CSV table of C-alpha atoms in Angstrom, one decimal:
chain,number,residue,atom,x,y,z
A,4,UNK,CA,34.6,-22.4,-33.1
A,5,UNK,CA,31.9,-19.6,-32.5
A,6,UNK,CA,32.1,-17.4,-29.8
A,7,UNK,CA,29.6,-14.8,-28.9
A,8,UNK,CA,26.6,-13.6,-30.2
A,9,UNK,CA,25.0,-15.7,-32.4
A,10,UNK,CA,21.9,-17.2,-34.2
A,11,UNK,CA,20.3,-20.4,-34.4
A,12,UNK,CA,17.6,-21.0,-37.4
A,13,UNK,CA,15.8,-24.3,-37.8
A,14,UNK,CA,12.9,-26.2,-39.7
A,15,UNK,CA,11.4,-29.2,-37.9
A,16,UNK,CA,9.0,-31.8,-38.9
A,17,UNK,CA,8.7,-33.1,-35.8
A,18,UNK,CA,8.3,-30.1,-34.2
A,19,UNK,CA,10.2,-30.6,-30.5
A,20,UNK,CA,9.7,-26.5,-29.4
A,21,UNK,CA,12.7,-27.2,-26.9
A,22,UNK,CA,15.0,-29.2,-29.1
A,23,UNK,CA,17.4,-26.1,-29.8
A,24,UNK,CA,17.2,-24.4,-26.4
A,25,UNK,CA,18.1,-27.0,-24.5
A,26,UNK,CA,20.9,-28.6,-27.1
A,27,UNK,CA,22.2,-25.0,-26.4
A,28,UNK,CA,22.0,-24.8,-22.5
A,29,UNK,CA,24.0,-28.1,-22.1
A,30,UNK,CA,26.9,-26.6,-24.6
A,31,UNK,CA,27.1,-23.6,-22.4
A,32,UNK,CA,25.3,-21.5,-24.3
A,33,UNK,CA,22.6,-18.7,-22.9
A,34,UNK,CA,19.8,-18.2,-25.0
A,35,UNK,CA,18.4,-14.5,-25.1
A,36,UNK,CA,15.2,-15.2,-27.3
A,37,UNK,CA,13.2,-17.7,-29.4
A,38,UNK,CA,10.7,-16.9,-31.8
A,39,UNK,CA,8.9,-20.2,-33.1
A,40,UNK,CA,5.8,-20.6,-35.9
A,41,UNK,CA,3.9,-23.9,-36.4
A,42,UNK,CA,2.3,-24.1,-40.2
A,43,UNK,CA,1.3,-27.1,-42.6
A,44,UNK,CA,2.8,-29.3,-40.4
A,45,UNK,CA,6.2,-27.7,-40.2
A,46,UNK,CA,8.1,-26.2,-37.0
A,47,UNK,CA,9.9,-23.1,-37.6
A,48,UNK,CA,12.4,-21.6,-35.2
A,49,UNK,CA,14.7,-18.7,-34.6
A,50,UNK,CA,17.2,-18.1,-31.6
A,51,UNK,CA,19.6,-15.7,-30.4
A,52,UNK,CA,21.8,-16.6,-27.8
A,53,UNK,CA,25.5,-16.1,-26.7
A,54,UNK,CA,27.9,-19.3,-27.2
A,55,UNK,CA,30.4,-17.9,-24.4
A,56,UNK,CA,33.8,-19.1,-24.9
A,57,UNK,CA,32.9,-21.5,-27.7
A,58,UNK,CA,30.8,-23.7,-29.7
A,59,UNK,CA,31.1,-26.4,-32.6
A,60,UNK,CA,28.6,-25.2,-34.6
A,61,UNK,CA,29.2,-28.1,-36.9
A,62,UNK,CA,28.6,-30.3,-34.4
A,63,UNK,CA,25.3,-28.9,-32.8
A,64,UNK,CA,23.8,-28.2,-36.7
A,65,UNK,CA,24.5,-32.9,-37.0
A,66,UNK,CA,22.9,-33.0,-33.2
A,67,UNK,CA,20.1,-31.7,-34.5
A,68,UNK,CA,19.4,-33.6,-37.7
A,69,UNK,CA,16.9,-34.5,-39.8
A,70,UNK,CA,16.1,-30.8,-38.5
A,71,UNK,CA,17.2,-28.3,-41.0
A,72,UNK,CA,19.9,-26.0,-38.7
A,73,UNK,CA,21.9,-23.1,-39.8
A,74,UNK,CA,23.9,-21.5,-36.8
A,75,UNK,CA,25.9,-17.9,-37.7
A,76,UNK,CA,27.6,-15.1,-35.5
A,77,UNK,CA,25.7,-12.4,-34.8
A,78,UNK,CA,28.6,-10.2,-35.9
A,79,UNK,CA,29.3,-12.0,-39.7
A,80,UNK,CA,28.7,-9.9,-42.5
A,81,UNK,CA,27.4,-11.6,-45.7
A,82,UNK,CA,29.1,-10.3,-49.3
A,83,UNK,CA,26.0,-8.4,-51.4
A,84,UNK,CA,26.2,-7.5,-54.9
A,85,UNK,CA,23.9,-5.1,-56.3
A,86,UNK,CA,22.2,-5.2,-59.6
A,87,UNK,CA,21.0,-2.0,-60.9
A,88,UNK,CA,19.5,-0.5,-63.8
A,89,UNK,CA,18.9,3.3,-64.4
A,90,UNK,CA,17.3,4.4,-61.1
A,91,UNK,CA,19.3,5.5,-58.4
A,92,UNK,CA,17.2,5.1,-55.3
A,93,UNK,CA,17.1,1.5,-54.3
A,94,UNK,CA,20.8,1.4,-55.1
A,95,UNK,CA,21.6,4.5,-52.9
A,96,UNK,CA,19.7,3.1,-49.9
A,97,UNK,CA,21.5,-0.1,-50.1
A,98,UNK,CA,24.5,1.5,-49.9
A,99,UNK,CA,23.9,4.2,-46.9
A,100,UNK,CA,22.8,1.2,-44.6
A,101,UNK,CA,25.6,-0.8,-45.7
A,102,UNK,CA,28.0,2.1,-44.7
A,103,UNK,CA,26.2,3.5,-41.6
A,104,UNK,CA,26.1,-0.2,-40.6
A,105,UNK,CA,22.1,-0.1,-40.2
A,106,UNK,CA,22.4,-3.3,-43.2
A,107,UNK,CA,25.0,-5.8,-41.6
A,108,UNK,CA,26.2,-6.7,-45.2
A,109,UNK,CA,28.9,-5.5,-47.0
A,110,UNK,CA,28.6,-4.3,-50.3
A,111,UNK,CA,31.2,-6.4,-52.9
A,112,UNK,CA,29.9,-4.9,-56.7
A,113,UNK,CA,27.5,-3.2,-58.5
A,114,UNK,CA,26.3,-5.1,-61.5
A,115,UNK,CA,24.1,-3.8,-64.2
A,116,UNK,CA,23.7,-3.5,-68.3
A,117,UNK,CA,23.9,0.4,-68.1
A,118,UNK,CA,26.7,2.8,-66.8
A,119,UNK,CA,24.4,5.7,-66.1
A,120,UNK,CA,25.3,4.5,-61.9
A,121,UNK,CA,28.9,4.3,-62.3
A,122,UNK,CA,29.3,7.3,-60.6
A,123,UNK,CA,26.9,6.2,-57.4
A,124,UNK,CA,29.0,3.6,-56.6
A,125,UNK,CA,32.1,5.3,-56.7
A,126,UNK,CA,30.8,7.8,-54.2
A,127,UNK,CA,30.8,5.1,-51.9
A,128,UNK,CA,34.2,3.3,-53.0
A,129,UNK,CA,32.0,-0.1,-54.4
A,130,UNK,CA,33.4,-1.4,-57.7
A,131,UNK,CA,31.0,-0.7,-60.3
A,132,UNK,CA,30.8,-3.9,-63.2
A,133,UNK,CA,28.7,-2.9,-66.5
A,134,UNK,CA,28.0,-6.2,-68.8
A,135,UNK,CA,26.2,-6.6,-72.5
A,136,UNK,CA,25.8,-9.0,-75.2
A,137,UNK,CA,24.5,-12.3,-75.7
A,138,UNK,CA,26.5,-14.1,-73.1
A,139,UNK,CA,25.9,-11.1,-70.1
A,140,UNK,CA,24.1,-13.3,-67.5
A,141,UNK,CA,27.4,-16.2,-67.9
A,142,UNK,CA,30.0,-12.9,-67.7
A,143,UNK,CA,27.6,-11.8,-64.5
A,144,UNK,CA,27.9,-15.3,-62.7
A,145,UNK,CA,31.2,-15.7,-63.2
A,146,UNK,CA,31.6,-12.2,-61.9
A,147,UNK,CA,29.9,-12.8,-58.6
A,148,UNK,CA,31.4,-16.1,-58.0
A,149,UNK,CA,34.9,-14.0,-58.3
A,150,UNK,CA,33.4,-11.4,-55.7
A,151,UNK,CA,32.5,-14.5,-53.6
A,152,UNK,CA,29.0,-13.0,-53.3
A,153,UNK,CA,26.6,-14.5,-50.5
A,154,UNK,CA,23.6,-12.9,-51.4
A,155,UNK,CA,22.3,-10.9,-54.6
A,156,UNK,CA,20.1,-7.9,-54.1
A,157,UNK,CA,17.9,-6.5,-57.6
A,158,UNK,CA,17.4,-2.8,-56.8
A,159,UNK,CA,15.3,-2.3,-60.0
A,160,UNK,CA,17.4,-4.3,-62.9
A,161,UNK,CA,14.8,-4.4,-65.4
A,162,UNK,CA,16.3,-7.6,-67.0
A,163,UNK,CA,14.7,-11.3,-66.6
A,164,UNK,CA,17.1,-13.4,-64.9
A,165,UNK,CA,17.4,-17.0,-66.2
A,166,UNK,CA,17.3,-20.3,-65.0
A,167,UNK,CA,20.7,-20.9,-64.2
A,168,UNK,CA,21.3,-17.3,-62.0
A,169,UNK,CA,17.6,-18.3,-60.7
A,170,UNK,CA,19.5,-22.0,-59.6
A,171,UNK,CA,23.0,-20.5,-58.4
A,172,UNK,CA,21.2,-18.1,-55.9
A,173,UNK,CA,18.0,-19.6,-54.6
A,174,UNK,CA,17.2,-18.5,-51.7
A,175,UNK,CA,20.0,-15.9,-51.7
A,176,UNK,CA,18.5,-13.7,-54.5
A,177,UNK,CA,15.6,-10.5,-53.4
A,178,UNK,CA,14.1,-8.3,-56.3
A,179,UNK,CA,11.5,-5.4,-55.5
A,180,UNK,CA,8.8,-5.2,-58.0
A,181,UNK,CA,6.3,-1.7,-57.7
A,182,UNK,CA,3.5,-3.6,-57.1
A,183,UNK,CA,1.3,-4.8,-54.3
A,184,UNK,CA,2.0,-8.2,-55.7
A,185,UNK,CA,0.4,-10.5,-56.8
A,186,UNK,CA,-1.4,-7.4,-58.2
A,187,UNK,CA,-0.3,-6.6,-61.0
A,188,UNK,CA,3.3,-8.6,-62.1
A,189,UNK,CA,5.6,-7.9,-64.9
A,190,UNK,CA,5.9,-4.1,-66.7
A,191,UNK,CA,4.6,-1.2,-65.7
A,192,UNK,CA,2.5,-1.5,-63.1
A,193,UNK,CA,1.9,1.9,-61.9
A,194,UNK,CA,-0.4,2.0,-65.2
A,195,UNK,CA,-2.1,-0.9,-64.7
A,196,UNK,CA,-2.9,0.2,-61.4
A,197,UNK,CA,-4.0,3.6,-62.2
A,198,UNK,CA,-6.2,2.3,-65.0
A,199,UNK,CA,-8.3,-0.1,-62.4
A,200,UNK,CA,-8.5,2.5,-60.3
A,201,UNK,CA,-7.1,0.8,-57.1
A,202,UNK,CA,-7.2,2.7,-54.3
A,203,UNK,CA,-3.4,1.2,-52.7
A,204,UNK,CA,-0.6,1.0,-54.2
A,205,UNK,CA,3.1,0.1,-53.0
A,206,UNK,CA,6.2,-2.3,-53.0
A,207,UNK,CA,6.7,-5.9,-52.9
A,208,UNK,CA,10.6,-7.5,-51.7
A,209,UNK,CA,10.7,-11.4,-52.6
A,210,UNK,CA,12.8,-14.3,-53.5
A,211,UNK,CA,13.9,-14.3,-57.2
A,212,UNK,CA,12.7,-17.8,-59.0
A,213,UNK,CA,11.8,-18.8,-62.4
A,214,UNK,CA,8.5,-17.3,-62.2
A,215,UNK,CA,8.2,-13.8,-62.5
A,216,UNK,CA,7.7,-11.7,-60.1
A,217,UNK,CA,6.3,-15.0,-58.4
A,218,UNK,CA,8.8,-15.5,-55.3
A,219,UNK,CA,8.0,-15.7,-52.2
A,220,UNK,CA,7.7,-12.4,-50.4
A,221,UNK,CA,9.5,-10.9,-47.5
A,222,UNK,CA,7.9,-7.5,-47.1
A,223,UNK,CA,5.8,-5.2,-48.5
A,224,UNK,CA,4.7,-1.5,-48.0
A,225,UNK,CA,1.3,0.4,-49.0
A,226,UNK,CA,0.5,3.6,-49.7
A,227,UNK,CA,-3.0,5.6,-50.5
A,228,UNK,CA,-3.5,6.1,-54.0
A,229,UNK,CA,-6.7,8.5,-54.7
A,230,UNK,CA,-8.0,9.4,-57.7
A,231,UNK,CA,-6.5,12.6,-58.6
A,232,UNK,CA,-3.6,11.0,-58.5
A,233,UNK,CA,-2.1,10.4,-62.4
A,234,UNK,CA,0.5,7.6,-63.5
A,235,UNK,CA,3.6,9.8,-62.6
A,236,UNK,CA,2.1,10.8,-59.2
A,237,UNK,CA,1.7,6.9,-58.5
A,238,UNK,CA,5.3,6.3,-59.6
A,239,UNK,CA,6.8,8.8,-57.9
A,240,UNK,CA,5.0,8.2,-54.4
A,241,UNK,CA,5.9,4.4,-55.0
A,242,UNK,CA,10.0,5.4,-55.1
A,243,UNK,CA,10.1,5.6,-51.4
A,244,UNK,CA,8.2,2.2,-50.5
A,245,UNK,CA,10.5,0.7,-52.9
A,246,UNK,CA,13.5,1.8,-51.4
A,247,UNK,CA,12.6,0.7,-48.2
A,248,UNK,CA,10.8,-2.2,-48.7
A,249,UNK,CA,14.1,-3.5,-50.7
A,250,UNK,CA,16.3,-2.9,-47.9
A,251,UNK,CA,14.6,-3.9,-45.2
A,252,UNK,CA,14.0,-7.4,-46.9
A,253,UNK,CA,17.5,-7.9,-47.6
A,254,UNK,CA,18.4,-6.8,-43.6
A,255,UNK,CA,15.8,-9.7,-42.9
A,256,UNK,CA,17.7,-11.8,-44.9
A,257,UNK,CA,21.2,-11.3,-43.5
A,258,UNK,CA,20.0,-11.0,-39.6
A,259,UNK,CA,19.0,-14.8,-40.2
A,260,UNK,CA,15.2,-13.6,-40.0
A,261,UNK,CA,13.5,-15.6,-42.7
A,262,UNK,CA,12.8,-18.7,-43.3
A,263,UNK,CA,11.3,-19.9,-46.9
A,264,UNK,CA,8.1,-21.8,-46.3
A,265,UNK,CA,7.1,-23.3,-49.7
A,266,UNK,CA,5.4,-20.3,-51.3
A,267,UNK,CA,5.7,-18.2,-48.4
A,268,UNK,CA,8.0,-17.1,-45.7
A,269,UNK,CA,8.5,-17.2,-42.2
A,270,UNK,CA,9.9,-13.3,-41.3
A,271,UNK,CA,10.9,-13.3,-36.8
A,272,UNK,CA,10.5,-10.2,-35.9
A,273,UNK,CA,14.5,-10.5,-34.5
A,274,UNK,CA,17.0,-8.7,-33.4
């Protein structure tokens, strides 16, 4: 039975913009806001709302069929796992809002295929899991399946995921990739940007799928990139937009504020 602050997201066909509020209002509930989007013939919704002294979420989600319905408490925590390469600084902002409490996730493992973070994780008491060899990405889903992970953030892990990890966590899986994409996918992009001479740069959060770098996105930040500056300059100005371009997707994610629409998504503003 929910109680309390909660949220209501839903994909419609047929696109009834009252369907949810008022399947709410006669269980009790008070609705506090509704964001809604209409695109290629699809009705997308988000509501917060207080169920009071209860609601079968169960039962509204099958009131509401065909429509696609996920209802959560406001207050529940998803389980993120971390994987991390070399570079500390999209690690170590996924951690701070996880502990201040600014990222309503909780942080279950780091994974990566280097130790050299080890020691970043341990500052802030998360187990820290290094893997290698042939078989590393069947150790790694067996590992997150143990840490009954809900959602998988890549915080610059420089390997290629494959198909199965890309199966497990549809949906559930955000990479950050130093690009204005779809400029510029794959390695090193802060070279290939410098050498056309583009006058932005920036950070790209999406879904991870079988395509590279291809996902749909969740957010992206820009920054100016004039001529004087050289590759390092780029690279170095680009940390920060990842950082928070990363983190701020993945908040999206676990406030129940995004909603995959084919290629693209659907981002509600919130709370």
């Amino acid at each position: 039975m929910l109680r309390g602050a909660a949220r209501l997201l839903r994909v419609s066909a047929a696109g009834d913009a009252g369907a949810a509020r008022s399947a709410l209002e006669s269980r009790g509930c008070a609705v506090v806001s509704v964001e809604q989007h209409r695109e290629q013939g699809r009705f997308f919704e988000r509501v917060v709302f207080d169920a009071g002294n209860g609601l079968d979420a169960g039962a509204l989600e099958a009131a509401l069929a065909p429509d696609a319905v996920t209802i959560r408490a406001a207050d529940e925590r998803p389980r993120l796992a971390v994987f991390a390469g070399k570079e500390p600084g999209c690690l170590e902002e996924l951690l701070e809002r996880s502990r201040t409490g600014e990222l309503r996730a909780d942080v279950a493992g780091v994974l990566s295929n280097h130790a050299t973070l080890a020691p970043l994780a341990a500052d802030y008491g998360v187990p820290f899991h290094c893997f290698g060899g042939e078989d590393m990405e069947a150790a790694q889903l067996a590992r997150l399946a143990e840490l009954r992970v809900d959602v998988v953030a890549l915080a610059r892990y420089m390997q290629i995921l494959g198909p199965a990890f890309c199966e497990a966590y549809a949906g559930r899986a955000l990479n950050v990739h130093h690009s204005l994409l779809p400029a510029f996918p794959g390695a090193r992009p802060y070279d290939a940007a410098w050498a056309r001479g583009v006058k932005l740069i920036g950070a790209t959060a999406h879904y991870v799928t079988e395509e590279l770098d291809g996902g749909p996105i969740v957010a992206q930040a820009a920054l100016p990139a004039p001529h004087a500056l050289s590759v390092r300059d780029l690279r170095r100005a680009g940390a920060a937009a990842e950082r928070s371009v990363l983190a701020d997707a993945v908040a999206a994610h676990v406030d129940r504020r995004v909603l995959i629409a084919g290629s693209r998504c659907v981002v509600f503003a919130g709370p």
